[in-house]
Amino acid sequence: MSYVNTIRMFVRVYELGSMSGAARDQRTSPAVASARISELEKHLGVRLFNRTTRSLQPTENGRIFYEGAVRILEAIEDAEAAVMDVTQNPRGTIFVAAPLGIGRRFIAPHVPAFKDLYPLIDVRLRLSDRGVDVVSEGIDVAFHQGILEDSTLKVRLIADCHRVLCAAPAYIARRGMPEDGAALVRDRHDCLNLRYPGAKEFQWTLTTPEGPRRFEISGPYESDDGDVLTQWALSGRGIVMKPQFEVAEHLRSGALVPVATATPPISVQLSSLSQHRRLKDPKVRLFTDYMAARIKEELRRAIDGPSP
């Protein structure tokens, strides 16, 4: 098994281009990662990486070995998955990524119950509103809220999420009620923007009589945490675009009111993303099925409100 771990370490060093990054990924120290790579090079009798103080680049032998190493790990994962299917005793670690809002509301609360059902499965949950690279970051399941671009990943649609533009009554009293997207731009309304490193320019895609159209909005506030934007909106600092489920309670109470209703935002999809081969793993399938069912129920409750 130690040789398998060494191969797995090599693959992560190759994919991440960093000894320290691979060490963090494999939950060990950079010294251990470096020692494993050195042992592998000694065993093979070739250099796999060219190392300098500033960079680490694979050699030609490293590129060749990587292709074979990936096939070895895939074969092992397939064999383990086949055994787990037969024994109905899935085990191992699942790495999961999700946006902050989705993760806090709909995934994290259900992880303990999933663990109770499958005590041999460990869950590593990473929450962030930034985009994640499922392949390079070693993610088994990534929950995604937005408009999906073309992808080689396996996409499972969980729900369509309607969005709403809304603001606090105090903001509307101060700045007026915008009727549509054109008014947002013309009157330079304070729009609260979700922005993180690598995010695109500030544009909101709204539904117009002519079809979807992008509006270049502006505003003095931005954050990479969607919940922060909601709090700013509640305090009367501007207009926010949010999935309906995230602000449904505030809309029911009147703390937030819809604005620019003539041009509502286009809906987005809530989906799970996985590499095709990862879905062969029973623990990944079990986790995805479990969370998808609970997310659908939680979304319904959030939008409909508590039962009378």
Short mmCIF file of C-alpha atoms in Angstrom, two decimals:
data_model
loop_
_atom_site.label_atom_id
_atom_site.label_comp_id
_atom_site.label_asym_id
_atom_site.label_seq_id
_atom_site.Cartn_x
_atom_site.Cartn_y
_atom_site.Cartn_z
CA MET A 1 0.00 0.00 0.00
CA SER A 2 2.94 2.35 0.61
CA TYR A 3 3.89 2.14 -3.07
CA VAL A 4 0.34 3.08 -4.02
CA ASN A 5 0.55 6.07 -1.70
CA THR A 6 3.83 7.05 -3.31
CA ILE A 7 2.28 6.89 -6.77
CA ARG A 8 -0.68 8.91 -5.54
CA MET A 9 1.71 11.51 -4.14
CA PHE A 10 3.57 11.67 -7.45
CA VAL A 11 0.31 12.24 -9.34
CA ARG A 12 -0.71 15.09 -7.05
CA VAL A 13 2.74 16.72 -7.25
CA TYR A 14 2.53 16.50 -11.05
CA GLU A 15 -1.02 17.92 -11.21
CA LEU A 16 -0.52 20.70 -8.68
CA GLY A 17 3.04 21.57 -9.72
CA SER A 18 3.98 21.97 -6.09
CA MET A 19 5.52 19.70 -3.48
CA SER A 20 3.97 21.66 -0.61
CA GLY A 21 0.58 21.79 -2.35
CA ALA A 22 0.60 18.03 -2.88
CA ALA A 23 1.63 17.51 0.74
CA ARG A 24 -1.36 19.56 1.95
CA ASP A 25 -3.63 17.68 -0.42
CA GLN A 26 -2.42 14.33 0.93
CA ARG A 27 -2.46 15.58 4.52
CA THR A 28 1.24 15.16 5.18
CA SER A 29 4.37 17.32 5.34
CA PRO A 30 6.45 18.68 2.42
CA ALA A 31 9.40 16.70 3.75
CA VAL A 32 7.45 13.44 3.49
CA ALA A 33 6.24 14.35 0.00
CA SER A 34 9.79 15.14 -1.15
CA ALA A 35 11.12 11.91 0.38
CA ARG A 36 8.49 9.84 -1.41
CA ILE A 37 9.29 11.42 -4.77
CA SER A 38 13.01 10.87 -4.20
CA GLU A 39 12.39 7.21 -3.31
CA LEU A 40 10.29 6.78 -6.44
CA GLU A 41 13.01 8.33 -8.63
CA LYS A 42 15.60 6.04 -7.01
CA HIS A 43 13.39 3.01 -7.61
CA LEU A 44 12.83 3.93 -11.28
CA GLY A 45 16.38 5.08 -11.86
CA VAL A 46 15.26 8.31 -13.56
CA ARG A 47 14.54 11.90 -12.60
CA LEU A 48 10.83 12.70 -12.66
CA PHE A 49 11.01 16.42 -11.88
CA ASN A 50 13.47 19.23 -12.46
CA ARG A 51 13.61 21.18 -9.22
CA THR A 52 14.78 24.72 -8.59
CA THR A 53 14.17 27.01 -5.64
CA ARG A 54 11.32 28.65 -7.55
CA SER A 55 9.79 25.97 -9.74
CA LEU A 56 9.14 22.29 -10.19
CA GLN A 57 8.70 20.97 -13.71
CA PRO A 58 8.15 17.36 -14.84
CA THR A 59 10.81 15.79 -17.03
CA GLU A 60 9.93 13.82 -20.15
CA ASN A 61 10.21 10.64 -18.04
CA GLY A 62 7.91 12.29 -15.51
CA ARG A 63 5.27 12.95 -18.17
CA ILE A 64 5.47 9.37 -19.39
CA PHE A 65 5.24 7.95 -15.88
CA TYR A 66 2.29 10.22 -15.05
CA GLU A 67 0.15 8.70 -17.81
CA GLY A 68 0.81 5.21 -16.51
CA ALA A 69 0.42 6.24 -12.87
CA VAL A 70 -3.04 7.70 -13.52
CA ARG A 71 -4.12 4.43 -15.16
CA ILE A 72 -2.82 2.48 -12.16
CA LEU A 73 -4.75 4.60 -9.67
CA GLU A 74 -7.91 4.42 -11.77
CA ALA A 75 -7.61 0.61 -11.92
CA ILE A 76 -7.18 0.45 -8.13
CA GLU A 77 -10.16 2.76 -7.58
CA ASP A 78 -12.30 0.64 -9.95
CA ALA A 79 -11.26 -2.54 -8.12
CA GLU A 80 -12.02 -1.00 -4.73
CA ALA A 81 -15.38 0.24 -6.00
CA ALA A 82 -16.27 -3.23 -7.27
CA VAL A 83 -15.46 -4.77 -3.89
CA MET A 84 -17.47 -2.09 -2.07
CA ASP A 85 -20.45 -2.76 -4.33
CA VAL A 86 -20.32 -6.45 -3.44
CA THR A 87 -19.80 -5.95 0.28
CA GLN A 88 -22.17 -2.96 0.53
CA ASN A 89 -19.69 -1.55 3.00
CA PRO A 90 -18.36 1.65 1.37
CA ARG A 91 -15.40 3.30 3.01
CA GLY A 92 -12.83 6.01 2.40
CA THR A 93 -12.72 9.79 2.17
CA ILE A 94 -14.87 12.07 0.02
CA PHE A 95 -13.65 15.55 -0.87
CA VAL A 96 -16.61 17.88 -1.38
CA ALA A 97 -16.73 21.52 -2.49
CA ALA A 98 -19.71 23.88 -2.37
CA PRO A 99 -20.56 27.59 -2.42
CA LEU A 100 -20.79 29.16 1.02
CA GLY A 101 -24.57 29.67 1.00
CA ILE A 102 -25.41 26.21 -0.34
CA GLY A 103 -22.85 24.51 1.85
CA ARG A 104 -23.86 26.20 5.10
CA ARG A 105 -27.60 25.83 4.59
CA PHE A 106 -28.09 22.54 2.80
CA ILE A 107 -24.99 20.36 2.98
CA ALA A 108 -23.09 20.86 6.24
CA PRO A 109 -26.18 20.27 8.44
CA HIS A 110 -26.69 16.83 6.85
CA VAL A 111 -23.09 15.59 6.89
CA PRO A 112 -23.32 14.19 10.47
CA ALA A 113 -26.44 12.18 9.59
CA PHE A 114 -24.72 10.83 6.47
CA LYS A 115 -21.73 9.86 8.63
CA ASP A 116 -24.06 8.04 11.03
CA LEU A 117 -25.45 6.00 8.14
CA TYR A 118 -22.01 5.27 6.66
CA PRO A 119 -19.51 5.39 9.54
CA LEU A 120 -16.60 4.22 7.38
CA ILE A 121 -16.89 7.23 5.04
CA ASP A 122 -15.14 10.47 6.01
CA VAL A 123 -16.24 13.78 4.47
CA ARG A 124 -13.88 16.70 3.80
CA LEU A 125 -16.08 19.72 3.06
CA ARG A 126 -14.61 22.89 1.54
CA LEU A 127 -16.86 25.94 1.33
CA SER A 128 -16.04 28.92 -0.88
CA ASP A 129 -17.81 31.18 -3.36
CA ARG A 130 -14.77 31.12 -5.62
CA GLY A 131 -14.68 28.72 -8.55
CA VAL A 132 -12.97 25.38 -7.95
CA ASP A 133 -11.08 23.17 -10.37
CA VAL A 134 -12.55 19.74 -9.71
CA VAL A 135 -9.71 17.87 -11.40
CA SER A 136 -6.62 19.72 -10.17
CA GLU A 137 -7.97 20.10 -6.61
CA GLY A 138 -8.89 16.44 -6.28
CA ILE A 139 -12.59 17.09 -5.63
CA ASP A 140 -14.95 14.11 -5.72
CA VAL A 141 -18.19 16.13 -5.76
CA ALA A 142 -18.55 19.88 -6.33
CA PHE A 143 -21.91 21.57 -5.92
CA HIS A 144 -22.31 24.43 -8.37
CA GLN A 145 -24.85 27.23 -8.49
CA GLY A 146 -24.90 29.17 -11.73
CA ILE A 147 -24.99 28.84 -15.48
CA LEU A 148 -22.85 25.89 -16.48
CA GLU A 149 -20.36 26.28 -19.28
CA ASP A 150 -19.29 23.39 -21.50
CA SER A 151 -17.51 20.87 -19.33
CA THR A 152 -16.00 17.41 -19.51
CA LEU A 153 -17.39 16.75 -16.04
CA LYS A 154 -20.46 14.69 -15.25
CA VAL A 155 -23.26 17.14 -14.43
CA ARG A 156 -26.31 16.20 -12.37
CA LEU A 157 -29.06 18.82 -12.23
CA ILE A 158 -30.54 19.08 -8.74
CA ALA A 159 -32.87 22.08 -9.09
CA ASP A 160 -33.57 25.23 -11.06
CA CYS A 161 -33.05 28.25 -8.82
CA HIS A 162 -35.04 31.41 -9.49
CA ARG A 163 -33.25 34.63 -8.58
CA VAL A 164 -34.53 38.01 -7.50
CA LEU A 165 -33.22 41.57 -7.32
CA CYS A 166 -34.11 43.05 -3.96
CA ALA A 167 -33.31 45.85 -1.54
CA ALA A 168 -34.37 47.11 1.87
CA PRO A 169 -37.27 49.61 2.09
CA ALA A 170 -34.80 52.16 3.53
CA TYR A 171 -32.70 52.02 0.36
CA ILE A 172 -35.75 52.43 -1.87
CA ALA A 173 -36.94 55.40 0.20
CA ARG A 174 -33.55 57.03 -0.29
CA ARG A 175 -32.83 56.18 -3.93
CA GLY A 176 -36.21 55.34 -5.45
CA MET A 177 -37.65 52.15 -6.94
CA PRO A 178 -35.91 51.09 -10.18
CA GLU A 179 -38.33 49.59 -12.68
CA ASP A 180 -35.88 47.60 -14.76
CA GLY A 181 -32.26 46.93 -15.58
CA ALA A 182 -31.93 50.08 -17.64
CA ALA A 183 -32.87 52.14 -14.58
CA LEU A 184 -30.19 50.36 -12.54
CA VAL A 185 -27.55 51.59 -14.99
CA ARG A 186 -29.06 54.99 -15.83
CA ASP A 187 -29.57 56.04 -12.21
CA ARG A 188 -26.31 54.44 -11.04
CA HIS A 189 -27.94 52.42 -8.31
CA ASP A 190 -25.69 50.91 -5.67
CA CYS A 191 -25.50 47.27 -6.72
CA LEU A 192 -23.91 44.81 -4.31
CA ASN A 193 -21.46 42.61 -6.16
CA LEU A 194 -20.19 39.11 -5.55
CA ARG A 195 -16.58 39.18 -6.63
CA TYR A 196 -13.61 36.92 -6.05
CA PRO A 197 -10.16 36.56 -7.68
CA GLY A 198 -10.64 35.74 -11.33
CA ALA A 199 -14.28 36.84 -11.44
CA LYS A 200 -15.57 38.49 -14.57
CA GLU A 201 -16.64 42.13 -14.87
CA PHE A 202 -19.73 43.36 -13.08
CA GLN A 203 -22.64 42.36 -15.28
CA TRP A 204 -26.09 41.12 -14.38
CA THR A 205 -27.97 39.08 -16.98
CA LEU A 206 -31.64 40.02 -16.83
CA THR A 207 -34.70 38.91 -18.77
CA THR A 208 -36.03 41.59 -21.13
CA PRO A 209 -38.85 41.49 -23.73
CA GLU A 210 -36.11 40.97 -26.33
CA GLY A 211 -34.53 38.10 -24.39
CA PRO A 212 -31.63 37.86 -21.91
CA ARG A 213 -29.45 40.97 -21.79
CA ARG A 214 -26.37 41.91 -19.79
CA PHE A 215 -26.40 45.14 -17.83
CA GLU A 216 -23.14 46.70 -16.64
CA ILE A 217 -24.05 47.62 -13.10
CA SER A 218 -21.87 49.40 -10.54
CA GLY A 219 -21.65 50.02 -6.83
CA PRO A 220 -19.29 50.85 -3.97
CA TYR A 221 -19.57 47.47 -2.23
CA GLU A 222 -18.28 44.03 -3.16
CA SER A 223 -17.43 40.82 -1.34
CA ASP A 224 -16.53 37.21 -2.06
CA ASP A 225 -19.10 36.05 0.51
CA GLY A 226 -22.73 36.05 -0.61
CA ASP A 227 -24.05 36.20 2.95
CA VAL A 228 -22.16 39.46 3.49
CA LEU A 229 -23.99 40.95 0.50
CA THR A 230 -27.32 39.93 2.01
CA GLN A 231 -26.45 41.67 5.28
CA TRP A 232 -25.47 44.82 3.42
CA ALA A 233 -28.76 44.74 1.53
CA LEU A 234 -30.69 44.33 4.80
CA SER A 235 -28.90 47.36 6.22
CA GLY A 236 -30.05 49.47 3.25
CA ARG A 237 -26.71 49.71 1.45
CA GLY A 238 -27.83 48.63 -1.99
CA ILE A 239 -29.49 46.18 -4.35
CA VAL A 240 -28.52 42.54 -4.31
CA MET A 241 -29.14 39.68 -6.74
CA LYS A 242 -29.82 36.50 -4.80
CA PRO A 243 -31.35 33.07 -5.33
CA GLN A 244 -34.91 33.25 -4.08
CA PHE A 245 -34.34 30.56 -1.45
CA GLU A 246 -31.59 32.63 0.21
CA VAL A 247 -33.80 35.67 0.79
CA ALA A 248 -37.28 34.13 0.89
CA GLU A 249 -37.64 34.71 4.64
CA HIS A 250 -36.62 38.37 4.28
CA LEU A 251 -39.05 38.84 1.39
CA ARG A 252 -41.89 37.35 3.44
CA SER A 253 -41.13 39.63 6.39
CA GLY A 254 -40.75 42.75 4.23
CA ALA A 255 -37.14 43.30 5.32
CA LEU A 256 -36.32 43.09 1.60
CA VAL A 257 -38.59 43.90 -1.36
CA PRO A 258 -38.22 42.97 -5.04
CA VAL A 259 -36.93 45.69 -7.38
CA ALA A 260 -36.55 46.06 -11.15
CA THR A 261 -39.31 43.49 -11.53
CA ALA A 262 -39.83 44.31 -15.22
CA THR A 263 -36.49 42.61 -15.97
CA PRO A 264 -36.00 39.73 -13.51
CA PRO A 265 -32.70 37.84 -13.38
CA ILE A 266 -32.41 34.66 -15.39
CA SER A 267 -32.64 31.47 -13.36
CA VAL A 268 -29.57 29.43 -12.58
CA GLN A 269 -29.07 25.74 -11.99
CA LEU A 270 -27.97 24.00 -8.84
CA SER A 271 -25.96 20.98 -9.92
CA SER A 272 -23.37 18.52 -8.73
CA LEU A 273 -20.19 18.06 -10.74
CA SER A 274 -17.90 15.04 -10.72
CA GLN A 275 -15.30 13.42 -12.87
CA HIS A 276 -16.98 10.55 -14.74
CA ARG A 277 -14.75 7.92 -13.19
CA ARG A 278 -15.39 9.19 -9.65
CA LEU A 279 -19.10 8.40 -10.00
CA LYS A 280 -18.19 4.71 -10.28
CA ASP A 281 -17.20 4.89 -6.62
CA PRO A 282 -20.14 3.78 -4.42
CA LYS A 283 -19.35 6.27 -1.66
CA VAL A 284 -19.46 9.16 -4.14
CA ARG A 285 -22.78 7.97 -5.57
CA LEU A 286 -24.22 7.50 -2.09
CA PHE A 287 -23.19 10.96 -0.96
CA THR A 288 -24.48 12.66 -4.12
CA ASP A 289 -27.85 10.87 -3.95
CA TYR A 290 -28.20 11.58 -0.23
CA MET A 291 -27.46 15.30 -0.51
CA ALA A 292 -29.49 15.83 -3.70
CA ALA A 293 -32.64 14.51 -2.00
CA ARG A 294 -32.13 16.70 1.06
CA ILE A 295 -31.25 19.81 -0.92
CA LYS A 296 -34.49 19.52 -2.92
CA GLU A 297 -36.53 19.23 0.27
CA GLU A 298 -34.68 22.11 1.98
CA LEU A 299 -35.15 24.34 -1.08
CA ARG A 300 -38.88 23.67 -1.05
CA ARG A 301 -39.12 24.54 2.65
CA ALA A 302 -37.03 27.69 2.27
CA ILE A 303 -39.20 29.06 -0.53
CA ASP A 304 -42.61 27.93 0.77
CA GLY A 305 -41.91 28.86 4.37
CA PRO A 306 -42.78 26.93 7.51
CA SER A 307 -45.91 24.81 7.45
CA PRO A 308 -48.90 26.40 9.15
#
